Tab-separated table of N, CA and C in Angstrom:
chain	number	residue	atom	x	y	z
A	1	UNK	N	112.964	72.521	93.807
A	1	UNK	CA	113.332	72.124	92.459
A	1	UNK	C	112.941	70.670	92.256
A	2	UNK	N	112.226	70.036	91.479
A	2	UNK	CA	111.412	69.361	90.822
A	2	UNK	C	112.378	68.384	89.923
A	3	UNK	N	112.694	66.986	90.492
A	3	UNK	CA	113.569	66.386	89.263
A	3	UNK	C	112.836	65.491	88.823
A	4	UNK	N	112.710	64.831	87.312
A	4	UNK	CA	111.863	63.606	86.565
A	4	UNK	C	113.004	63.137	86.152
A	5	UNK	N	112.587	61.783	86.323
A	5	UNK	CA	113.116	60.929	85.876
A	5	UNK	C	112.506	59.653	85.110
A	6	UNK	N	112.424	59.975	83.668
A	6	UNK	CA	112.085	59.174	82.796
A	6	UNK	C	112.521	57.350	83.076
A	7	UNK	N	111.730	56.569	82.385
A	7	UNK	CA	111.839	55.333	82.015
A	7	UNK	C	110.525	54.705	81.570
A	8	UNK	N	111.365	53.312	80.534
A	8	UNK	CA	110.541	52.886	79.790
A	8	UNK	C	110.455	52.813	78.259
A	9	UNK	N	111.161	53.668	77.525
A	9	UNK	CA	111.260	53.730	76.244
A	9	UNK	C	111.992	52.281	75.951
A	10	UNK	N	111.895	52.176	74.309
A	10	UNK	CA	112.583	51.404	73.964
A	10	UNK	C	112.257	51.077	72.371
A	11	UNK	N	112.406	50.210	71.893
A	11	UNK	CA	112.080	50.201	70.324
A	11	UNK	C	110.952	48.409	70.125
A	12	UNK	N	110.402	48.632	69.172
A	12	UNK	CA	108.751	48.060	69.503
A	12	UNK	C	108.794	48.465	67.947
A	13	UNK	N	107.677	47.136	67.305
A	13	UNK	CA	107.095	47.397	66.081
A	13	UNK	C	105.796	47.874	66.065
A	14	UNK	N	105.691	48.419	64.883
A	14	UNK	CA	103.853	49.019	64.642
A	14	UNK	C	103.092	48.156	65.346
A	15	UNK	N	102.176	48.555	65.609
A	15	UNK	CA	100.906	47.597	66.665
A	15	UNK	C	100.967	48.010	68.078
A	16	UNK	N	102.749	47.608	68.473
A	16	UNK	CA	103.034	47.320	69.889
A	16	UNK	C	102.676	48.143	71.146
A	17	UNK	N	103.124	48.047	71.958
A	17	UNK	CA	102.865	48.878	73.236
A	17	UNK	C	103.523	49.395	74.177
A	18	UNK	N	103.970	50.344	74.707
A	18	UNK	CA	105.075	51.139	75.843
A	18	UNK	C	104.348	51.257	77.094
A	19	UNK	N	104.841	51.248	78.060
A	19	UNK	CA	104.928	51.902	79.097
A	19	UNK	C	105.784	52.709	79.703
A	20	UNK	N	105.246	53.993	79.413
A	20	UNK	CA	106.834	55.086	80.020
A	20	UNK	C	106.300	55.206	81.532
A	21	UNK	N	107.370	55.865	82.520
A	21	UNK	CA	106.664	55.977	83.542
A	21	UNK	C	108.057	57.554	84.120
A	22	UNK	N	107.544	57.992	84.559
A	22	UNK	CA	107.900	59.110	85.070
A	22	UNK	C	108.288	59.750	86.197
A	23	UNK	N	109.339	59.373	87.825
A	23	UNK	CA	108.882	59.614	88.683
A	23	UNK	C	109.931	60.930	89.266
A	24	UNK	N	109.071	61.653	89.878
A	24	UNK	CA	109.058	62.851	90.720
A	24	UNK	C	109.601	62.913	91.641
A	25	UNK	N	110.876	63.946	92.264
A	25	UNK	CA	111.549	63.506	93.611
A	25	UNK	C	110.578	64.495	94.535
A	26	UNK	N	109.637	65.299	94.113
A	26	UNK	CA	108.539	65.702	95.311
A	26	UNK	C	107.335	65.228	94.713
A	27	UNK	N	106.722	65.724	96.238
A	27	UNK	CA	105.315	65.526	96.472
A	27	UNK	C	104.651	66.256	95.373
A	28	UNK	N	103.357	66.075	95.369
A	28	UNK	CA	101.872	67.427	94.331
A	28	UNK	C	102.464	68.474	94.483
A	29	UNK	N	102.557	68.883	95.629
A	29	UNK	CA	102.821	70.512	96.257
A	29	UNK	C	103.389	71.350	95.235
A	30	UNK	N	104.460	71.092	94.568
A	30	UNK	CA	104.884	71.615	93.798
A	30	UNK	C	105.028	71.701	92.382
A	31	UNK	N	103.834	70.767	91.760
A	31	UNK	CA	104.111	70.224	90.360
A	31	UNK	C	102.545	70.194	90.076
A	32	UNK	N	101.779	71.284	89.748
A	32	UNK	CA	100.312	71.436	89.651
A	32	UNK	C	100.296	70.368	88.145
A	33	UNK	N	100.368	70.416	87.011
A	33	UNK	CA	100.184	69.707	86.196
A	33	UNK	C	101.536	68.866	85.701
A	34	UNK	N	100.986	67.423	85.214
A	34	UNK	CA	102.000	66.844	84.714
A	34	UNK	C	102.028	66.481	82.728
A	35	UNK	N	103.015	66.242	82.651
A	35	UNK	CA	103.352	65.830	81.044
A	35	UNK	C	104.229	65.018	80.534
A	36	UNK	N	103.430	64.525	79.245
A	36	UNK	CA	104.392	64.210	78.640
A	36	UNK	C	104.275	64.756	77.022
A	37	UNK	N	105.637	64.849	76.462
A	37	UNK	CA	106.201	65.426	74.882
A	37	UNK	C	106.640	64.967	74.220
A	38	UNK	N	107.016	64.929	73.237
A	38	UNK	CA	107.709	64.122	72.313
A	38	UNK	C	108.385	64.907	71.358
A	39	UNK	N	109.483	64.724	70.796
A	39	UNK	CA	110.681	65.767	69.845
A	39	UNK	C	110.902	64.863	68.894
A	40	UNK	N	110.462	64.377	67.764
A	40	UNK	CA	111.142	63.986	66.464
A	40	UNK	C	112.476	64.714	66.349
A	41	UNK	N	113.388	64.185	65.542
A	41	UNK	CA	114.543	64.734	64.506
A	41	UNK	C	114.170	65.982	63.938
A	42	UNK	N	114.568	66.848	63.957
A	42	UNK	CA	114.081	68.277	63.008
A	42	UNK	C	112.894	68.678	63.169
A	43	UNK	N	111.870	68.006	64.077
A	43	UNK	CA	110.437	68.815	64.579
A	43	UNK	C	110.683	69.460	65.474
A	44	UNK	N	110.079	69.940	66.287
A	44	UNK	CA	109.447	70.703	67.313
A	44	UNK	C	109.200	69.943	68.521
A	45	UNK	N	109.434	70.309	69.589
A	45	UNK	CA	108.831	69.566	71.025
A	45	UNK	C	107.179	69.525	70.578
A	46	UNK	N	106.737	68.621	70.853
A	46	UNK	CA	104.815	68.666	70.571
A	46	UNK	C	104.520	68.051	72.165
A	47	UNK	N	103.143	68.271	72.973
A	47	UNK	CA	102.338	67.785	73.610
A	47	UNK	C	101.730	66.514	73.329
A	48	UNK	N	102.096	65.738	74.197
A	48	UNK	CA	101.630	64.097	73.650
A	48	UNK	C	100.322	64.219	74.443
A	49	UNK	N	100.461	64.508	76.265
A	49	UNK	CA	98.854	64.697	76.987
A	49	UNK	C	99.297	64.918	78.612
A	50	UNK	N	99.082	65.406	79.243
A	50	UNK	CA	98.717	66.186	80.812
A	50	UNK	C	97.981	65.832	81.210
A	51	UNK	N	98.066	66.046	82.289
A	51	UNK	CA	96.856	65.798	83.974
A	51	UNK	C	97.523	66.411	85.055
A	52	UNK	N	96.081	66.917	85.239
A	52	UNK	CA	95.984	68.175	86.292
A	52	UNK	C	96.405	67.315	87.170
A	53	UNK	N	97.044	67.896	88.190
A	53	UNK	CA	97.481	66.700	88.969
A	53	UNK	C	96.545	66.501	89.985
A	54	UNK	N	95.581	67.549	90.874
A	54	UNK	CA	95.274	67.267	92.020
A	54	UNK	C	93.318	66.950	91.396
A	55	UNK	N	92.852	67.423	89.997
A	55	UNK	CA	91.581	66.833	89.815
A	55	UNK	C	91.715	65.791	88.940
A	56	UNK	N	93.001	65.707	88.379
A	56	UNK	CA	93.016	64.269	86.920
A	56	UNK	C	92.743	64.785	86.000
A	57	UNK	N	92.089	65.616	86.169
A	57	UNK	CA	91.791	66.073	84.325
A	57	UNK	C	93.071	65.734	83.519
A	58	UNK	N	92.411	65.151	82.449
A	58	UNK	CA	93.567	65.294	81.173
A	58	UNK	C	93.548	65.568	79.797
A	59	UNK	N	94.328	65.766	79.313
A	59	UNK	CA	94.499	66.233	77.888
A	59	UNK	C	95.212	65.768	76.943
A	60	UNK	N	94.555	65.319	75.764
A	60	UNK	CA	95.469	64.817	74.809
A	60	UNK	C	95.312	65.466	73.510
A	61	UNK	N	96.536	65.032	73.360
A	61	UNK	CA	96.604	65.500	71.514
A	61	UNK	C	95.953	64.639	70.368
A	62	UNK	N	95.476	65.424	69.615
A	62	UNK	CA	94.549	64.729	68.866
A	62	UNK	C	95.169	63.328	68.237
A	63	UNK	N	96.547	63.658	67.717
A	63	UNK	CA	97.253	62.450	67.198
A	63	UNK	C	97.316	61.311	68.308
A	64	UNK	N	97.217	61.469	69.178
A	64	UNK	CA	96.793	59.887	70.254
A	64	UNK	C	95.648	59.662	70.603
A	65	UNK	N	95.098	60.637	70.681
A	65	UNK	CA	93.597	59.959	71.489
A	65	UNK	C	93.011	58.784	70.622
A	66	UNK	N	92.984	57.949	71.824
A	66	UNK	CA	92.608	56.920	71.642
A	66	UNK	C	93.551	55.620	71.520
A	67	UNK	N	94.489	56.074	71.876
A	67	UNK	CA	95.759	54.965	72.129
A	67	UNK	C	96.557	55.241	72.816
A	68	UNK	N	96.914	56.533	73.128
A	68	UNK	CA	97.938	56.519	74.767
A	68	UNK	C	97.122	57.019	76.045
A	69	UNK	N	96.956	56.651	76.799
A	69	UNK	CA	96.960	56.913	78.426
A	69	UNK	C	97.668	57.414	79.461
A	70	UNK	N	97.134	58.753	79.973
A	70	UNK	CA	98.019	59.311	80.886
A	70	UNK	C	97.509	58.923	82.332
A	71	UNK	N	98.068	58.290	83.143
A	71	UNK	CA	98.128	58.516	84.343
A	71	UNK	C	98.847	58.591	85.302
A	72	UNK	N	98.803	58.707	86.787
A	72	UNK	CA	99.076	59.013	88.023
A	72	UNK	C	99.052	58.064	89.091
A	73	UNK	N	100.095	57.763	89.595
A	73	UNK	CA	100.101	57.471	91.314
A	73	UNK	C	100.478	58.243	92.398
A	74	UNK	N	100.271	58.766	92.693
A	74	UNK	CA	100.834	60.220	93.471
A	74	UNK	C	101.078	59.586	95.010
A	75	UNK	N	100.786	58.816	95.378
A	75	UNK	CA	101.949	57.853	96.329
A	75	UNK	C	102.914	57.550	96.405
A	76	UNK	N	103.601	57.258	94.825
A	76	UNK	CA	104.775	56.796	94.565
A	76	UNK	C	105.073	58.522	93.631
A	77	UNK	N	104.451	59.572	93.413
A	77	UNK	CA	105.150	60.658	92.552
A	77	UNK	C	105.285	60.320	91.513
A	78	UNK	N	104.458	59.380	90.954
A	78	UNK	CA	104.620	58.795	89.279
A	78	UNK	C	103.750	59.272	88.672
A	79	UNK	N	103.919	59.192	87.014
A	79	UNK	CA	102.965	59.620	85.994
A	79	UNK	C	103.326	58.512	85.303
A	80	UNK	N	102.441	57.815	83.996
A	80	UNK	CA	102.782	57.056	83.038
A	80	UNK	C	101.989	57.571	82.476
A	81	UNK	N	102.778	56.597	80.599
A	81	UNK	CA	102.043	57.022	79.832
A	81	UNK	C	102.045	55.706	78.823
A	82	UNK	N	100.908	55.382	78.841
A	82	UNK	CA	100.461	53.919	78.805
A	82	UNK	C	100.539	54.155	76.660
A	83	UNK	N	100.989	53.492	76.168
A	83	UNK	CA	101.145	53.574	74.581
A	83	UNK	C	100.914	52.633	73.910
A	84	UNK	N	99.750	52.781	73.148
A	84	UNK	CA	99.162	50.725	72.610
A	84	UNK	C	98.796	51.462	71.266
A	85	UNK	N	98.901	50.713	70.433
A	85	UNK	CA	98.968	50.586	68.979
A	85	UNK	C	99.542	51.509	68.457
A	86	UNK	N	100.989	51.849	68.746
A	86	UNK	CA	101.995	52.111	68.095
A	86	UNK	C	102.302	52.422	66.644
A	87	UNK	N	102.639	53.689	66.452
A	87	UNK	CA	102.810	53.979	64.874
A	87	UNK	C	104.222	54.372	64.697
A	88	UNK	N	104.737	54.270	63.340
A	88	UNK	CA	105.936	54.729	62.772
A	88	UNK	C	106.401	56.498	63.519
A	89	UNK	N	105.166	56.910	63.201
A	89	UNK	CA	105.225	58.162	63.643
A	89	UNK	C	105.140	59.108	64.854
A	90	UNK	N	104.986	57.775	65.573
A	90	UNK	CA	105.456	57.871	67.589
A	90	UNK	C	107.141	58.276	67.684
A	91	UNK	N	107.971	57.582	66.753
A	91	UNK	CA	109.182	57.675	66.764
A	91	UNK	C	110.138	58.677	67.230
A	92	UNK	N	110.746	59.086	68.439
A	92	UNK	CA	110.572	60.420	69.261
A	92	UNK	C	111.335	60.241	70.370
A	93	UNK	N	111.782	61.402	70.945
A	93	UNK	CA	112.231	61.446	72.464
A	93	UNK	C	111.165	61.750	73.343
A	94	UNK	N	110.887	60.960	74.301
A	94	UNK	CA	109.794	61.320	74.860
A	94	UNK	C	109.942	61.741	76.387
A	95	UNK	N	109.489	63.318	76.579
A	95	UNK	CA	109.911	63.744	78.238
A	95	UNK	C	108.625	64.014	79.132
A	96	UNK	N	109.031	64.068	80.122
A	96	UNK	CA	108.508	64.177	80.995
A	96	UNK	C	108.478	65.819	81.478
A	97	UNK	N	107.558	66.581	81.854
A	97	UNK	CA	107.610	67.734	82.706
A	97	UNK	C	106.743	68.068	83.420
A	98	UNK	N	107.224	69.103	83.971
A	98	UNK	CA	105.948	69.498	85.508
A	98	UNK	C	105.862	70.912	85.367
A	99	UNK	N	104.511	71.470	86.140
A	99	UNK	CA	104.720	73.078	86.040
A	99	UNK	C	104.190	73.204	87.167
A	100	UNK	N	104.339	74.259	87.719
A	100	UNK	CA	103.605	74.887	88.974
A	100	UNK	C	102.497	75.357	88.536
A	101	UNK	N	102.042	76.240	87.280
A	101	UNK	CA	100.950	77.195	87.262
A	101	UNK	C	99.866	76.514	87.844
A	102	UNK	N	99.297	77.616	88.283
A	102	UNK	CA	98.084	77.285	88.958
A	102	UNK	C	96.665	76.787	87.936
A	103	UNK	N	97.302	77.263	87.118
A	103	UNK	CA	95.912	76.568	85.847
A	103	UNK	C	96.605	77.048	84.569
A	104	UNK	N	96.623	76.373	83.635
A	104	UNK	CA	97.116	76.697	81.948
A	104	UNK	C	95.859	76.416	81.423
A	105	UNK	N	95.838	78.075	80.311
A	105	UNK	CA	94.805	78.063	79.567
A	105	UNK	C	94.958	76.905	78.353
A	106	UNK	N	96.273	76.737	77.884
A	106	UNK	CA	96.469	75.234	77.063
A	106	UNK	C	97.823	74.215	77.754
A	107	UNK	N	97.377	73.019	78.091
A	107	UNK	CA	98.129	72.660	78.942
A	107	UNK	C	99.459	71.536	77.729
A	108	UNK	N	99.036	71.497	76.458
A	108	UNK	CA	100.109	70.902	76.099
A	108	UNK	C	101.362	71.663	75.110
A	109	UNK	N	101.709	72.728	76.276
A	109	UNK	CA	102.802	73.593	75.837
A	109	UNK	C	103.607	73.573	76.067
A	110	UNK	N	105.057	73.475	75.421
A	110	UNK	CA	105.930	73.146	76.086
A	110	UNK	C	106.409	74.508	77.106
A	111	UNK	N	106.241	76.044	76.844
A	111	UNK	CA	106.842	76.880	77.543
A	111	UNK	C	105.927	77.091	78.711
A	112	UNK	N	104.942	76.067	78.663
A	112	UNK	CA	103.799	76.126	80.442
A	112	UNK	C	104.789	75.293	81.334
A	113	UNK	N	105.472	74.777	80.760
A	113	UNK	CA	106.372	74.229	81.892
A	113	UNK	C	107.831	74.171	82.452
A	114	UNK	N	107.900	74.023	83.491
A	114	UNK	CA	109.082	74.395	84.591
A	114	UNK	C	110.462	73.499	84.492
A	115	UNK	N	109.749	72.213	84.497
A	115	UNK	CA	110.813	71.259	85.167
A	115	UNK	C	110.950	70.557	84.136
A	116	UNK	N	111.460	69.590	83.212
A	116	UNK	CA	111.826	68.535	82.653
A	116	UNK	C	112.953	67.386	82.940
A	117	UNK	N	112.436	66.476	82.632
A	117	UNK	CA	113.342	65.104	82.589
A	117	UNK	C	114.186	64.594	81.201
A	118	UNK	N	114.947	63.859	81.210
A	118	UNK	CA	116.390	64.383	80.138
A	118	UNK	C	116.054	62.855	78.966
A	119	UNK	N	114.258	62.673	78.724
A	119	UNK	CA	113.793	61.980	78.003
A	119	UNK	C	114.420	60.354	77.836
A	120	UNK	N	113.170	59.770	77.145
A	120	UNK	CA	113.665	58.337	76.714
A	120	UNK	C	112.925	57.828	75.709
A	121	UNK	N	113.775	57.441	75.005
A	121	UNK	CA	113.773	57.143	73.116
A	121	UNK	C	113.044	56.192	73.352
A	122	UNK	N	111.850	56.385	72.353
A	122	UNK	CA	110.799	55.486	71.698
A	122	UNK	C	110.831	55.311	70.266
A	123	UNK	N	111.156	54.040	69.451
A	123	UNK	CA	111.348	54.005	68.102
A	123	UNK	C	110.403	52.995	67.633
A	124	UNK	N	109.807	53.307	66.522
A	124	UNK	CA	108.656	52.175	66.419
A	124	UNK	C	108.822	51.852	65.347
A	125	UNK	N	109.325	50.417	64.591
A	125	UNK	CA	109.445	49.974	63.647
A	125	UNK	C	108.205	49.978	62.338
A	126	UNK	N	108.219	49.772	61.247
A	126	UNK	CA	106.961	49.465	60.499
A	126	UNK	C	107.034	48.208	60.347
C-alpha cells in the first residue's frame, strides 16, 4: 500500500510560481505511473500531468502545457510539480496519485489510479 504525501501549496498571485512536491513511502516497484490533479469547487477531479515512472514519459493537459513541470527523483520517491505563471484558474486542490497499471491507454484519469494523497490547496490571486 502506497502512501503520498503532498506539500507545497499555498496562495500566490497571477504570474507567480509553486512548487508542489509529492513523496512516496515506496520504492518504483509499485507505483508504475505518477500524478498530479486538481478539483476546483463544484468541478470535477481533472489531470494536471503524469510520468511514467520508470521511462519519464509525460503528459500534460492542454491547459498547462507550457507552464507546469512534472518531475521525478526516485531516490528520494518524489514527484514535483514545478508551476510558473500562475492563473486565477489554477485555483484548486491539488493531489497527488500513483497506479500500478502496467501502461494506461490515457494516463490523466482519475479512475487509472490506485493510491492518492489527501491534497494541498493552491489559490492564485488576480
Amino acid at each position: 500500500h502506497v502512501q503520498l504525501v503532498e506539500s507545497g501549496g499555498g496562495s500566490v498571485q497571477a504570474g507567480g510560481s509553486l512548487r508542489l512536491s509529492c513523496a512516496a513511502s515506496e520504492s518504483t516497484y509499485s507505483r508504475n505511473y505518477m500524478a498530479w490533479f486538481r478539483q476546483a469547487p463544484g468541478k470535477e477531479r481533472e489531470g494536471v500531468a503524469s510520468i511514467y515512472v520508470s521511462s519519464g514519459t509525460i503528459y500534460y493537459a492542454d491547459a498547462v502545457k507550457g507552464r507546469f513541470t512534472i518531475s521525478q527523483d526516485n531516490a528520494k520517491n518524489t514527484v514535483y510539480l514545478e508551476m510558473n505563471s500562475l492563473k486565477p484558474e489554477d485555483t484548486a486542490m491539488y493531489y497527488c496519485a500513483a497506479s500500478t497499471a502496467r501502461r494506461l491507454s490515457t494516463a490523466l484519469v482519475p479512475y487509472a489510479y490506485h493510491y492518492w494523497g489527501q491534497g494541498t490547496q493552491v489559490t492564485v490571486s488576480s
